[in-house]
PDB file of C-alpha atoms in Angstrom:
ATOM      1  CA  UNK A  81     242.227 -77.459 157.843  1.00  0.00           C
ATOM      2  CA  UNK A  82     242.827 -73.727 158.416  1.00  0.00           C
ATOM      3  CA  UNK A  83     240.534 -70.801 157.715  1.00  0.00           C
ATOM      4  CA  UNK A  84     243.309 -69.180 155.644  1.00  0.00           C
ATOM      5  CA  UNK A  85     243.383 -72.259 153.377  1.00  0.00           C
ATOM      6  CA  UNK A  86     239.610 -72.069 152.899  1.00  0.00           C
ATOM      7  CA  UNK A  87     239.846 -68.356 152.104  1.00  0.00           C
ATOM      8  CA  UNK A  88     242.506 -68.977 149.440  1.00  0.00           C
ATOM      9  CA  UNK A  89     240.450 -71.806 147.936  1.00  0.00           C
ATOM     10  CA  UNK A  90     237.324 -69.631 147.731  1.00  0.00           C
ATOM     11  CA  UNK A  91     239.234 -66.665 146.339  1.00  0.00           C
ATOM     12  CA  UNK A  92     240.791 -68.848 143.632  1.00  0.00           C
ATOM     13  CA  UNK A  93     237.314 -69.992 142.631  1.00  0.00           C
ATOM     14  CA  UNK A  94     236.037 -66.401 142.620  1.00  0.00           C
ATOM     15  CA  UNK A  95     238.921 -65.020 140.530  1.00  0.00           C
ATOM     16  CA  UNK A  96     239.241 -68.112 138.334  1.00  0.00           C
ATOM     17  CA  UNK A  97     242.971 -68.622 138.889  1.00  0.00           C
ATOM     18  CA  UNK A  98     245.731 -69.082 141.451  1.00  0.00           C
ATOM     19  CA  UNK A  99     247.399 -65.901 140.205  1.00  0.00           C
ATOM     20  CA  UNK A 100     244.142 -63.958 140.586  1.00  0.00           C
ATOM     21  CA  UNK A 101     243.732 -65.167 144.154  1.00  0.00           C
ATOM     22  CA  UNK A 102     247.325 -64.215 144.934  1.00  0.00           C
ATOM     23  CA  UNK A 103     246.727 -60.661 143.664  1.00  0.00           C
ATOM     24  CA  UNK A 104     243.429 -60.380 145.537  1.00  0.00           C
ATOM     25  CA  UNK A 105     244.903 -61.577 148.829  1.00  0.00           C
ATOM     26  CA  UNK A 106     248.275 -59.845 148.325  1.00  0.00           C
ATOM     27  CA  UNK A 107     250.185 -63.091 148.697  1.00  0.00           C
ATOM     28  CA  UNK A 108     252.620 -64.929 146.477  1.00  0.00           C
ATOM     29  CA  UNK A 109     251.299 -67.396 143.925  1.00  0.00           C
ATOM     30  CA  UNK A 110     253.405 -70.119 145.561  1.00  0.00           C
ATOM     31  CA  UNK A 111     251.790 -69.443 148.970  1.00  0.00           C
ATOM     32  CA  UNK A 112     248.249 -69.667 147.582  1.00  0.00           C
ATOM     33  CA  UNK A 113     248.971 -72.804 145.552  1.00  0.00           C
ATOM     34  CA  UNK A 114     250.618 -74.514 148.518  1.00  0.00           C
ATOM     35  CA  UNK A 115     247.748 -73.623 150.849  1.00  0.00           C
ATOM     36  CA  UNK A 116     245.120 -75.052 148.485  1.00  0.00           C
ATOM     37  CA  UNK A 117     247.186 -78.212 147.968  1.00  0.00           C
ATOM     38  CA  UNK A 118     247.503 -78.610 151.744  1.00  0.00           C
ATOM     39  CA  UNK A 119     243.714 -78.251 152.084  1.00  0.00           C
ATOM     40  CA  UNK A 120     243.180 -80.917 149.424  1.00  0.00           C
ATOM     41  CA  UNK A 121     245.681 -83.234 151.123  1.00  0.00           C
ATOM     42  CA  UNK A 122     243.958 -82.715 154.453  1.00  0.00           C
ATOM     43  CA  UNK A 123     240.532 -83.536 152.999  1.00  0.00           C
ATOM     44  CA  UNK A 124     241.837 -86.319 150.784  1.00  0.00           C
ATOM     45  CA  UNK A 125     240.105 -84.994 147.644  1.00  0.00           C
ATOM     46  CA  UNK A 126     240.905 -82.753 144.692  1.00  0.00           C
ATOM     47  CA  UNK A 127     238.879 -79.523 144.934  1.00  0.00           C
ATOM     48  CA  UNK A 128     240.178 -77.692 141.855  1.00  0.00           C
ATOM     49  CA  UNK A 129     240.887 -78.807 138.359  1.00  0.00           C
ATOM     50  CA  UNK A 130     243.892 -76.805 137.092  1.00  0.00           C
ATOM     51  CA  UNK A 131     244.232 -76.034 133.404  1.00  0.00           C
ATOM     52  CA  UNK A 132     246.936 -73.598 132.441  1.00  0.00           C
ATOM     53  CA  UNK A 133     246.384 -70.390 134.374  1.00  0.00           C
ATOM     54  CA  UNK A 134     242.751 -71.123 135.234  1.00  0.00           C
ATOM     55  CA  UNK A 135     241.039 -73.310 137.828  1.00  0.00           C
ATOM     56  CA  UNK A 136     237.612 -74.962 137.870  1.00  0.00           C
ATOM     57  CA  UNK A 137     235.741 -76.664 140.690  1.00  0.00           C
ATOM     58  CA  UNK A 138     235.696 -80.428 140.666  1.00  0.00           C
ATOM     59  CA  UNK A 139     232.475 -82.262 141.487  1.00  0.00           C
ATOM     60  CA  UNK A 140     233.408 -82.567 145.153  1.00  0.00           C
ATOM     61  CA  UNK A 141     234.615 -78.958 145.118  1.00  0.00           C
ATOM     62  CA  UNK A 142     231.150 -77.895 143.965  1.00  0.00           C
ATOM     63  CA  UNK A 143     229.591 -79.970 146.759  1.00  0.00           C
ATOM     64  CA  UNK A 144     231.526 -78.266 149.551  1.00  0.00           C
ATOM     65  CA  UNK A 145     231.895 -74.765 148.085  1.00  0.00           C
ATOM     66  CA  UNK A 146     228.839 -73.285 149.848  1.00  0.00           C
ATOM     67  CA  UNK A 147     229.753 -75.022 153.100  1.00  0.00           C
ATOM     68  CA  UNK A 148     233.213 -73.482 152.922  1.00  0.00           C
ATOM     69  CA  UNK A 149     231.664 -70.022 152.438  1.00  0.00           C
ATOM     70  CA  UNK A 150     229.472 -70.506 155.503  1.00  0.00           C
ATOM     71  CA  UNK A 151     232.401 -71.844 157.516  1.00  0.00           C
ATOM     72  CA  UNK A 152     234.602 -68.878 156.593  1.00  0.00           C
ATOM     73  CA  UNK A 153     231.806 -66.446 157.480  1.00  0.00           C
ATOM     74  CA  UNK A 154     231.436 -68.147 160.861  1.00  0.00           C
ATOM     75  CA  UNK A 155     235.177 -67.760 161.446  1.00  0.00           C
ATOM     76  CA  UNK A 156     234.974 -64.058 160.577  1.00  0.00           C
ATOM     77  CA  UNK A 157     232.002 -63.621 162.924  1.00  0.00           C
ATOM     78  CA  UNK A 158     233.852 -65.295 165.778  1.00  0.00           C
ATOM     79  CA  UNK A 159     236.925 -63.130 165.207  1.00  0.00           C
ATOM     80  CA  UNK A 160     234.785 -59.979 165.048  1.00  0.00           C
ATOM     81  CA  UNK A 161     233.012 -60.815 168.314  1.00  0.00           C
ATOM     82  CA  UNK A 162     236.340 -61.417 170.031  1.00  0.00           C
ATOM     83  CA  UNK A 163     237.674 -58.093 168.724  1.00  0.00           C
ATOM     84  CA  UNK A 164     234.550 -56.364 169.968  1.00  0.00           C
ATOM     85  CA  UNK A 165     234.893 -57.978 173.385  1.00  0.00           C
ATOM     86  CA  UNK A 166     238.503 -56.826 173.669  1.00  0.00           C
ATOM     87  CA  UNK A 167     237.559 -53.294 172.577  1.00  0.00           C
ATOM     88  CA  UNK A 168     234.636 -53.082 175.012  1.00  0.00           C
ATOM     89  CA  UNK A 169     231.936 -52.933 172.311  1.00  0.00           C
ATOM     90  CA  UNK A 170     228.909 -55.139 172.891  1.00  0.00           C
ATOM     91  CA  UNK A 171     228.471 -57.801 170.221  1.00  0.00           C
ATOM     92  CA  UNK A 172     224.737 -57.877 171.017  1.00  0.00           C
ATOM     93  CA  UNK A 173     222.628 -55.366 172.933  1.00  0.00           C
ATOM     94  CA  UNK A 174     218.994 -55.658 174.036  1.00  0.00           C
ATOM     95  CA  UNK A 175     217.488 -52.193 174.401  1.00  0.00           C
ATOM     96  CA  UNK A 176     214.158 -51.171 175.876  1.00  0.00           C
ATOM     97  CA  UNK A 177     212.715 -47.674 175.543  1.00  0.00           C
ATOM     98  CA  UNK A 178     209.522 -45.739 176.000  1.00  0.00           C
ATOM     99  CA  UNK A 179     208.101 -43.386 173.387  1.00  0.00           C
ATOM    100  CA  UNK A 180     208.583 -40.101 175.256  1.00  0.00           C
ATOM    101  CA  UNK A 181     210.978 -38.963 172.507  1.00  0.00           C
ATOM    102  CA  UNK A 182     209.975 -38.654 168.830  1.00  0.00           C
ATOM    103  CA  UNK A 183     210.252 -41.661 166.530  1.00  0.00           C
ATOM    104  CA  UNK A 184     212.367 -39.545 164.159  1.00  0.00           C
ATOM    105  CA  UNK A 185     215.061 -39.300 166.842  1.00  0.00           C
ATOM    106  CA  UNK A 186     215.161 -43.072 167.338  1.00  0.00           C
ATOM    107  CA  UNK A 187     215.210 -43.783 163.598  1.00  0.00           C
ATOM    108  CA  UNK A 188     218.215 -41.487 163.179  1.00  0.00           C
ATOM    109  CA  UNK A 189     219.870 -43.072 166.220  1.00  0.00           C
ATOM    110  CA  UNK A 190     219.480 -46.596 164.838  1.00  0.00           C
ATOM    111  CA  UNK A 191     220.996 -45.485 161.527  1.00  0.00           C
ATOM    112  CA  UNK A 192     224.016 -44.147 163.420  1.00  0.00           C
ATOM    113  CA  UNK A 193     224.318 -47.355 165.441  1.00  0.00           C
ATOM    114  CA  UNK A 194     224.417 -49.342 162.202  1.00  0.00           C
ATOM    115  CA  UNK A 195     227.064 -47.016 160.783  1.00  0.00           C
ATOM    116  CA  UNK A 196     229.320 -46.774 163.850  1.00  0.00           C
ATOM    117  CA  UNK A 197     228.849 -50.291 165.262  1.00  0.00           C
ATOM    118  CA  UNK A 198     228.263 -52.457 162.165  1.00  0.00           C
ATOM    119  CA  UNK A 199     229.273 -55.682 163.890  1.00  0.00           C
ATOM    120  CA  UNK A 200     226.900 -55.234 166.852  1.00  0.00           C
ATOM    121  CA  UNK A 201     223.481 -56.852 166.832  1.00  0.00           C
ATOM    122  CA  UNK A 202     220.800 -54.637 168.370  1.00  0.00           C
ATOM    123  CA  UNK A 203     217.280 -55.549 169.503  1.00  0.00           C
ATOM    124  CA  UNK A 204     214.932 -52.657 170.337  1.00  0.00           C
ATOM    125  CA  UNK A 205     211.682 -53.002 172.274  1.00  0.00           C
ATOM    126  CA  UNK A 206     209.166 -50.255 173.078  1.00  0.00           C
ATOM    127  CA  UNK A 207     207.179 -50.454 176.318  1.00  0.00           C
ATOM    128  CA  UNK A 208     205.649 -48.167 178.977  1.00  0.00           C
ATOM    129  CA  UNK A 209     208.166 -47.010 181.624  1.00  0.00           C
ATOM    130  CA  UNK A 210     206.967 -49.332 184.448  1.00  0.00           C
ATOM    131  CA  UNK A 211     207.449 -52.366 182.208  1.00  0.00           C
ATOM    132  CA  UNK A 212     210.972 -51.211 181.333  1.00  0.00           C
ATOM    133  CA  UNK A 213     211.927 -51.147 185.020  1.00  0.00           C
ATOM    134  CA  UNK A 214     210.672 -54.700 185.491  1.00  0.00           C
ATOM    135  CA  UNK A 215     212.385 -55.921 182.316  1.00  0.00           C
ATOM    136  CA  UNK A 216     215.724 -54.457 183.436  1.00  0.00           C
ATOM    137  CA  UNK A 217     215.338 -55.930 186.913  1.00  0.00           C
ATOM    138  CA  UNK A 218     214.574 -59.391 185.493  1.00  0.00           C
ATOM    139  CA  UNK A 219     217.454 -59.222 182.948  1.00  0.00           C
ATOM    140  CA  UNK A 220     215.103 -59.364 179.969  1.00  0.00           C
ATOM    141  CA  UNK A 221     216.942 -56.356 178.486  1.00  0.00           C
ATOM    142  CA  UNK A 222     220.481 -55.023 178.933  1.00  0.00           C
ATOM    143  CA  UNK A 223     219.573 -51.340 179.163  1.00  0.00           C
ATOM    144  CA  UNK A 224     216.458 -49.184 178.966  1.00  0.00           C
ATOM    145  CA  UNK A 225     215.965 -45.510 178.227  1.00  0.00           C
ATOM    146  CA  UNK A 226     212.867 -43.705 179.417  1.00  0.00           C
ATOM    147  CA  UNK A 227     211.178 -41.485 181.953  1.00  0.00           C
ATOM    148  CA  UNK A 228     212.481 -42.217 185.435  1.00  0.00           C
ATOM    149  CA  UNK A 229     210.253 -42.968 188.416  1.00  0.00           C
ATOM    150  CA  UNK A 230     210.020 -40.117 190.880  1.00  0.00           C
ATOM    151  CA  UNK A 231     208.562 -41.732 193.994  1.00  0.00           C
ATOM    152  CA  UNK A 232     207.916 -45.340 192.973  1.00  0.00           C
ATOM    153  CA  UNK A 233     210.371 -48.192 193.501  1.00  0.00           C
ATOM    154  CA  UNK A 234     210.704 -50.814 190.769  1.00  0.00           C
ATOM    155  CA  UNK A 235     213.028 -53.593 191.868  1.00  0.00           C
ATOM    156  CA  UNK A 236     216.775 -53.366 192.216  1.00  0.00           C
ATOM    157  CA  UNK A 237     217.719 -51.122 189.310  1.00  0.00           C
ATOM    158  CA  UNK A 238     220.248 -48.405 188.610  1.00  0.00           C
ATOM    159  CA  UNK A 239     218.896 -45.103 187.339  1.00  0.00           C
ATOM    160  CA  UNK A 240     221.174 -42.580 185.653  1.00  0.00           C
ATOM    161  CA  UNK A 241     219.590 -39.225 184.829  1.00  0.00           C
ATOM    162  CA  UNK A 242     220.493 -37.999 181.347  1.00  0.00           C
ATOM    163  CA  UNK A 243     218.236 -34.959 181.195  1.00  0.00           C
ATOM    164  CA  UNK A 244     214.636 -33.861 181.485  1.00  0.00           C
ATOM    165  CA  UNK A 245     211.484 -34.122 179.402  1.00  0.00           C
ATOM    166  CA  UNK A 246     208.803 -31.476 179.622  1.00  0.00           C
ATOM    167  CA  UNK A 247     205.393 -33.028 180.272  1.00  0.00           C
ATOM    168  CA  UNK A 248     202.237 -31.102 179.357  1.00  0.00           C
ATOM    169  CA  UNK A 249     198.623 -31.668 180.339  1.00  0.00           C
ATOM    170  CA  UNK A 250     196.690 -31.090 177.132  1.00  0.00           C
ATOM    171  CA  UNK A 251     193.187 -31.254 175.774  1.00  0.00           C
ATOM    172  CA  UNK A 252     191.495 -30.794 172.385  1.00  0.00           C
ATOM    173  CA  UNK A 253     190.518 -27.185 171.683  1.00  0.00           C
ATOM    174  CA  UNK A 254     186.822 -28.177 171.563  1.00  0.00           C
ATOM    175  CA  UNK A 255     186.865 -30.061 174.872  1.00  0.00           C
ATOM    176  CA  UNK A 256     184.992 -28.378 177.775  1.00  0.00           C
ATOM    177  CA  UNK A 257     188.218 -28.151 179.819  1.00  0.00           C
ATOM    178  CA  UNK A 258     189.772 -25.929 177.130  1.00  0.00           C
ATOM    179  CA  UNK A 259     187.294 -23.190 178.058  1.00  0.00           C
ATOM    180  CA  UNK A 260     187.956 -23.354 181.818  1.00  0.00           C
ATOM    181  CA  UNK A 261     190.062 -20.329 182.803  1.00  0.00           C
ATOM    182  CA  UNK A 262     191.456 -21.875 185.973  1.00  0.00           C
ATOM    183  CA  UNK A 263     191.406 -25.667 186.030  1.00  0.00           C
ATOM    184  CA  UNK A 264     191.228 -27.254 189.494  1.00  0.00           C
ATOM    185  CA  UNK A 265     191.847 -30.858 190.498  1.00  0.00           C
ATOM    186  CA  UNK A 266     188.083 -31.329 190.783  1.00  0.00           C
ATOM    187  CA  UNK A 267     187.785 -30.376 187.109  1.00  0.00           C
ATOM    188  CA  UNK A 268     190.382 -32.987 186.157  1.00  0.00           C
ATOM    189  CA  UNK A 269     188.512 -35.596 188.149  1.00  0.00           C
ATOM    190  CA  UNK A 270     185.223 -34.714 186.462  1.00  0.00           C
ATOM    191  CA  UNK A 271     186.399 -35.508 182.941  1.00  0.00           C
ATOM    192  CA  UNK A 272     187.914 -38.614 181.377  1.00  0.00           C
ATOM    193  CA  UNK A 273     191.684 -38.874 181.685  1.00  0.00           C
ATOM    194  CA  UNK A 274     193.788 -40.678 179.088  1.00  0.00           C
ATOM    195  CA  UNK A 275     196.697 -42.291 180.920  1.00  0.00           C
ATOM    196  CA  UNK A 276     199.348 -44.952 180.454  1.00  0.00           C
ATOM    197  CA  UNK A 277     198.567 -48.647 180.694  1.00  0.00           C
ATOM    198  CA  UNK A 278     201.141 -51.233 181.746  1.00  0.00           C
ATOM    199  CA  UNK A 279     201.316 -54.885 182.705  1.00  0.00           C
ATOM    200  CA  UNK A 280     202.823 -56.324 185.884  1.00  0.00           C
ATOM    201  CA  UNK A 281     202.450 -59.588 187.806  1.00  0.00           C
ATOM    202  CA  UNK A 282     198.951 -58.586 188.866  1.00  0.00           C
ATOM    203  CA  UNK A 283     197.717 -57.869 185.344  1.00  0.00           C
ATOM    204  CA  UNK A 284     196.847 -54.812 183.290  1.00  0.00           C
ATOM    205  CA  UNK A 285     196.904 -51.515 185.193  1.00  0.00           C
ATOM    206  CA  UNK A 286     196.523 -47.769 184.659  1.00  0.00           C
ATOM    207  CA  UNK A 287     199.482 -45.651 185.770  1.00  0.00           C
ATOM    208  CA  UNK A 288     198.379 -43.381 188.642  1.00  0.00           C
ATOM    209  CA  UNK A 289     195.254 -41.793 187.124  1.00  0.00           C
ATOM    210  CA  UNK A 290     193.907 -38.635 188.748  1.00  0.00           C
ATOM    211  CA  UNK A 291     190.387 -39.053 187.418  1.00  0.00           C
ATOM    212  CA  UNK A 292     188.212 -42.046 188.366  1.00  0.00           C
ATOM    213  CA  UNK A 293     187.106 -42.003 184.722  1.00  0.00           C
ATOM    214  CA  UNK A 294     190.017 -42.981 182.527  1.00  0.00           C
ATOM    215  CA  UNK A 295     191.167 -44.666 179.339  1.00  0.00           C
ATOM    216  CA  UNK A 296     194.536 -46.443 179.722  1.00  0.00           C
ATOM    217  CA  UNK A 297     196.722 -46.955 176.640  1.00  0.00           C
ATOM    218  CA  UNK A 298     200.288 -48.330 176.335  1.00  0.00           C
ATOM    219  CA  UNK A 299     202.130 -45.467 174.559  1.00  0.00           C
ATOM    220  CA  UNK A 300     202.330 -41.687 174.781  1.00  0.00           C
ATOM    221  CA  UNK A 301     201.576 -41.384 171.075  1.00  0.00           C
ATOM    222  CA  UNK A 302     198.331 -43.269 171.757  1.00  0.00           C
ATOM    223  CA  UNK A 303     197.523 -40.845 174.572  1.00  0.00           C
ATOM    224  CA  UNK A 304     198.097 -37.884 172.270  1.00  0.00           C
ATOM    225  CA  UNK A 305     195.959 -39.400 169.512  1.00  0.00           C
ATOM    226  CA  UNK A 306     193.121 -40.090 171.957  1.00  0.00           C
ATOM    227  CA  UNK A 307     193.232 -36.424 173.025  1.00  0.00           C
ATOM    228  CA  UNK A 308     193.164 -35.402 169.353  1.00  0.00           C
ATOM    229  CA  UNK A 309     190.022 -37.540 169.011  1.00  0.00           C
ATOM    230  CA  UNK A 310     188.429 -35.637 171.902  1.00  0.00           C
ATOM    231  CA  UNK A 311     188.371 -38.652 174.245  1.00  0.00           C
ATOM    232  CA  UNK A 312     189.762 -36.790 177.251  1.00  0.00           C
ATOM    233  CA  UNK A 313     192.753 -34.937 178.670  1.00  0.00           C
ATOM    234  CA  UNK A 314     196.249 -36.393 179.109  1.00  0.00           C
ATOM    235  CA  UNK A 315     199.767 -35.664 180.322  1.00  0.00           C
ATOM    236  CA  UNK A 316     202.073 -36.079 177.288  1.00  0.00           C
ATOM    237  CA  UNK A 317     205.761 -35.289 176.496  1.00  0.00           C
ATOM    238  CA  UNK A 318     206.011 -31.911 174.774  1.00  0.00           C
ATOM    239  CA  UNK A 319     208.137 -33.286 171.909  1.00  0.00           C
ATOM    240  CA  UNK A 320     205.090 -35.246 170.692  1.00  0.00           C
ATOM    241  CA  UNK A 321     202.788 -32.217 170.782  1.00  0.00           C
ATOM    242  CA  UNK A 322     204.541 -29.350 169.033  1.00  0.00           C
ATOM    243  CA  UNK A 323     202.771 -29.231 165.686  1.00  0.00           C
ATOM    244  CA  UNK A 324     199.357 -29.663 167.321  1.00  0.00           C
ATOM    245  CA  UNK A 325     200.035 -26.882 169.817  1.00  0.00           C
ATOM    246  CA  UNK A 326     201.272 -24.590 167.033  1.00  0.00           C
ATOM    247  CA  UNK A 327     198.155 -25.247 164.973  1.00  0.00           C
ATOM    248  CA  UNK A 328     195.919 -24.725 167.987  1.00  0.00           C
ATOM    249  CA  UNK A 329     194.350 -28.183 167.701  1.00  0.00           C
ATOM    250  CA  UNK A 330     195.537 -28.995 171.227  1.00  0.00           C
ATOM    251  CA  UNK A 331     195.718 -26.638 174.195  1.00  0.00           C
ATOM    252  CA  UNK A 332     197.646 -26.789 177.449  1.00  0.00           C
ATOM    253  CA  UNK A 333     195.290 -26.860 180.402  1.00  0.00           C
ATOM    254  CA  UNK A 334     195.205 -23.732 182.540  1.00  0.00           C
ATOM    255  CA  UNK A 335     196.282 -25.662 185.600  1.00  0.00           C
ATOM    256  CA  UNK A 336     199.122 -24.985 188.052  1.00  0.00           C
ATOM    257  CA  UNK A 337     200.805 -28.330 187.294  1.00  0.00           C
ATOM    258  CA  UNK A 338     200.019 -28.470 183.580  1.00  0.00           C
ATOM    259  CA  UNK A 339     203.694 -28.119 182.596  1.00  0.00           C
ATOM    260  CA  UNK A 340     206.365 -29.973 184.549  1.00  0.00           C
ATOM    261  CA  UNK A 341     209.821 -31.387 183.912  1.00  0.00           C
ATOM    262  CA  UNK A 342     210.311 -35.107 184.485  1.00  0.00           C
ATOM    263  CA  UNK A 343     213.724 -36.815 184.617  1.00  0.00           C
ATOM    264  CA  UNK A 344     214.688 -39.066 181.707  1.00  0.00           C
ATOM    265  CA  UNK A 345     217.557 -41.483 181.792  1.00  0.00           C
ATOM    266  CA  UNK A 346     219.259 -44.843 181.587  1.00  0.00           C
ATOM    267  CA  UNK A 347     217.835 -47.846 183.447  1.00  0.00           C
ATOM    268  CA  UNK A 348     219.877 -50.984 184.129  1.00  0.00           C
ATOM    269  CA  UNK A 349     219.960 -53.881 186.556  1.00  0.00           C
ATOM    270  CA  UNK A 350     222.185 -53.472 189.594  1.00  0.00           C
ATOM    271  CA  UNK A 351     224.812 -55.897 188.262  1.00  0.00           C
ATOM    272  CA  UNK A 352     224.739 -54.700 184.634  1.00  0.00           C
ATOM    273  CA  UNK A 353     228.029 -53.791 182.942  1.00  0.00           C
ATOM    274  CA  UNK A 354     227.579 -51.529 179.955  1.00  0.00           C
ATOM    275  CA  UNK A 355     230.007 -51.295 177.047  1.00  0.00           C
ATOM    276  CA  UNK A 356     230.972 -48.715 174.446  1.00  0.00           C
ATOM    277  CA  UNK A 357     227.671 -48.922 172.541  1.00  0.00           C
ATOM    278  CA  UNK A 358     225.612 -48.305 175.692  1.00  0.00           C
ATOM    279  CA  UNK A 359     227.857 -45.372 176.594  1.00  0.00           C
ATOM    280  CA  UNK A 360     227.453 -43.927 173.087  1.00  0.00           C
ATOM    281  CA  UNK A 361     223.664 -44.181 173.298  1.00  0.00           C
ATOM    282  CA  UNK A 362     223.617 -42.468 176.694  1.00  0.00           C
ATOM    283  CA  UNK A 363     225.807 -39.629 175.414  1.00  0.00           C
ATOM    284  CA  UNK A 364     223.585 -39.158 172.351  1.00  0.00           C
ATOM    285  CA  UNK A 365     220.455 -39.023 174.474  1.00  0.00           C
ATOM    286  CA  UNK A 366     222.035 -36.611 176.931  1.00  0.00           C
ATOM    287  CA  UNK A 367     223.095 -34.251 174.115  1.00  0.00           C
ATOM    288  CA  UNK A 368     219.599 -34.431 172.576  1.00  0.00           C
ATOM    289  CA  UNK A 369     217.856 -33.696 175.879  1.00  0.00           C
ATOM    290  CA  UNK A 370     220.158 -30.763 176.646  1.00  0.00           C
ATOM    291  CA  UNK A 371     219.501 -29.275 173.194  1.00  0.00           C
ATOM    292  CA  UNK A 372     215.742 -29.757 173.613  1.00  0.00           C
ATOM    293  CA  UNK A 373     215.749 -28.040 177.014  1.00  0.00           C
ATOM    294  CA  UNK A 374     217.479 -24.897 175.694  1.00  0.00           C
TER     295      UNK A 374
END
């Protein structure tokens, strides 16, 4: 039993005739008829009832029709995965990312992935940067994209810088810190800080808070929203703040380190081997970050 025989059988059923299947598949009528007869001989049953120029499914043909469709789809999937492997395109890719870049960028990126790599399966998981490093190190994901550690070491991972993200220390316009003309570290320590939360082997932690009074949340958007609620000050990627800074709802602290660039890039395990889809994602991110920095 060959996949080409199954395809001709299914096409004959779909078009209602041997001649219709021949036209659809761009083969001779003799070739299609012979292939279906060979399939019937191989299975030892009659699948089609022929009447003039038309064909109808027999009872056993009806029984196996759906199975044949699933079998042919499986064959096509196997062939597609093999073609992808030979071309260097990942058939499946597990991606981790933080939320330092706007959701609109990632939505557009996933639409492009679907358009350019339709036969690739993609899983996307959002997590704080420290968790991404651990996930890459433990092979839970194939690649991660996020803010890169500056002084901390997180396992045996490769880090490829793709650009920079501008981080801003911000506060609600009605917060007491907004009125301070020259914010000192002591001022930051006096008020509640909203910082990132992450999980490691030791449990739930806050990521390097400056203030002893803090609220730790898992995503930068959560940090921004907590600042909008007046809960404290936070260090947040500028791309998530623009409309609130323009409206004056949020203000950048008058502090010497209130605006800093932090590297953003690709994170993989030491032994990871990326393919064409990973390379495309890295290029897209690099182009976006360069445009944002201009």
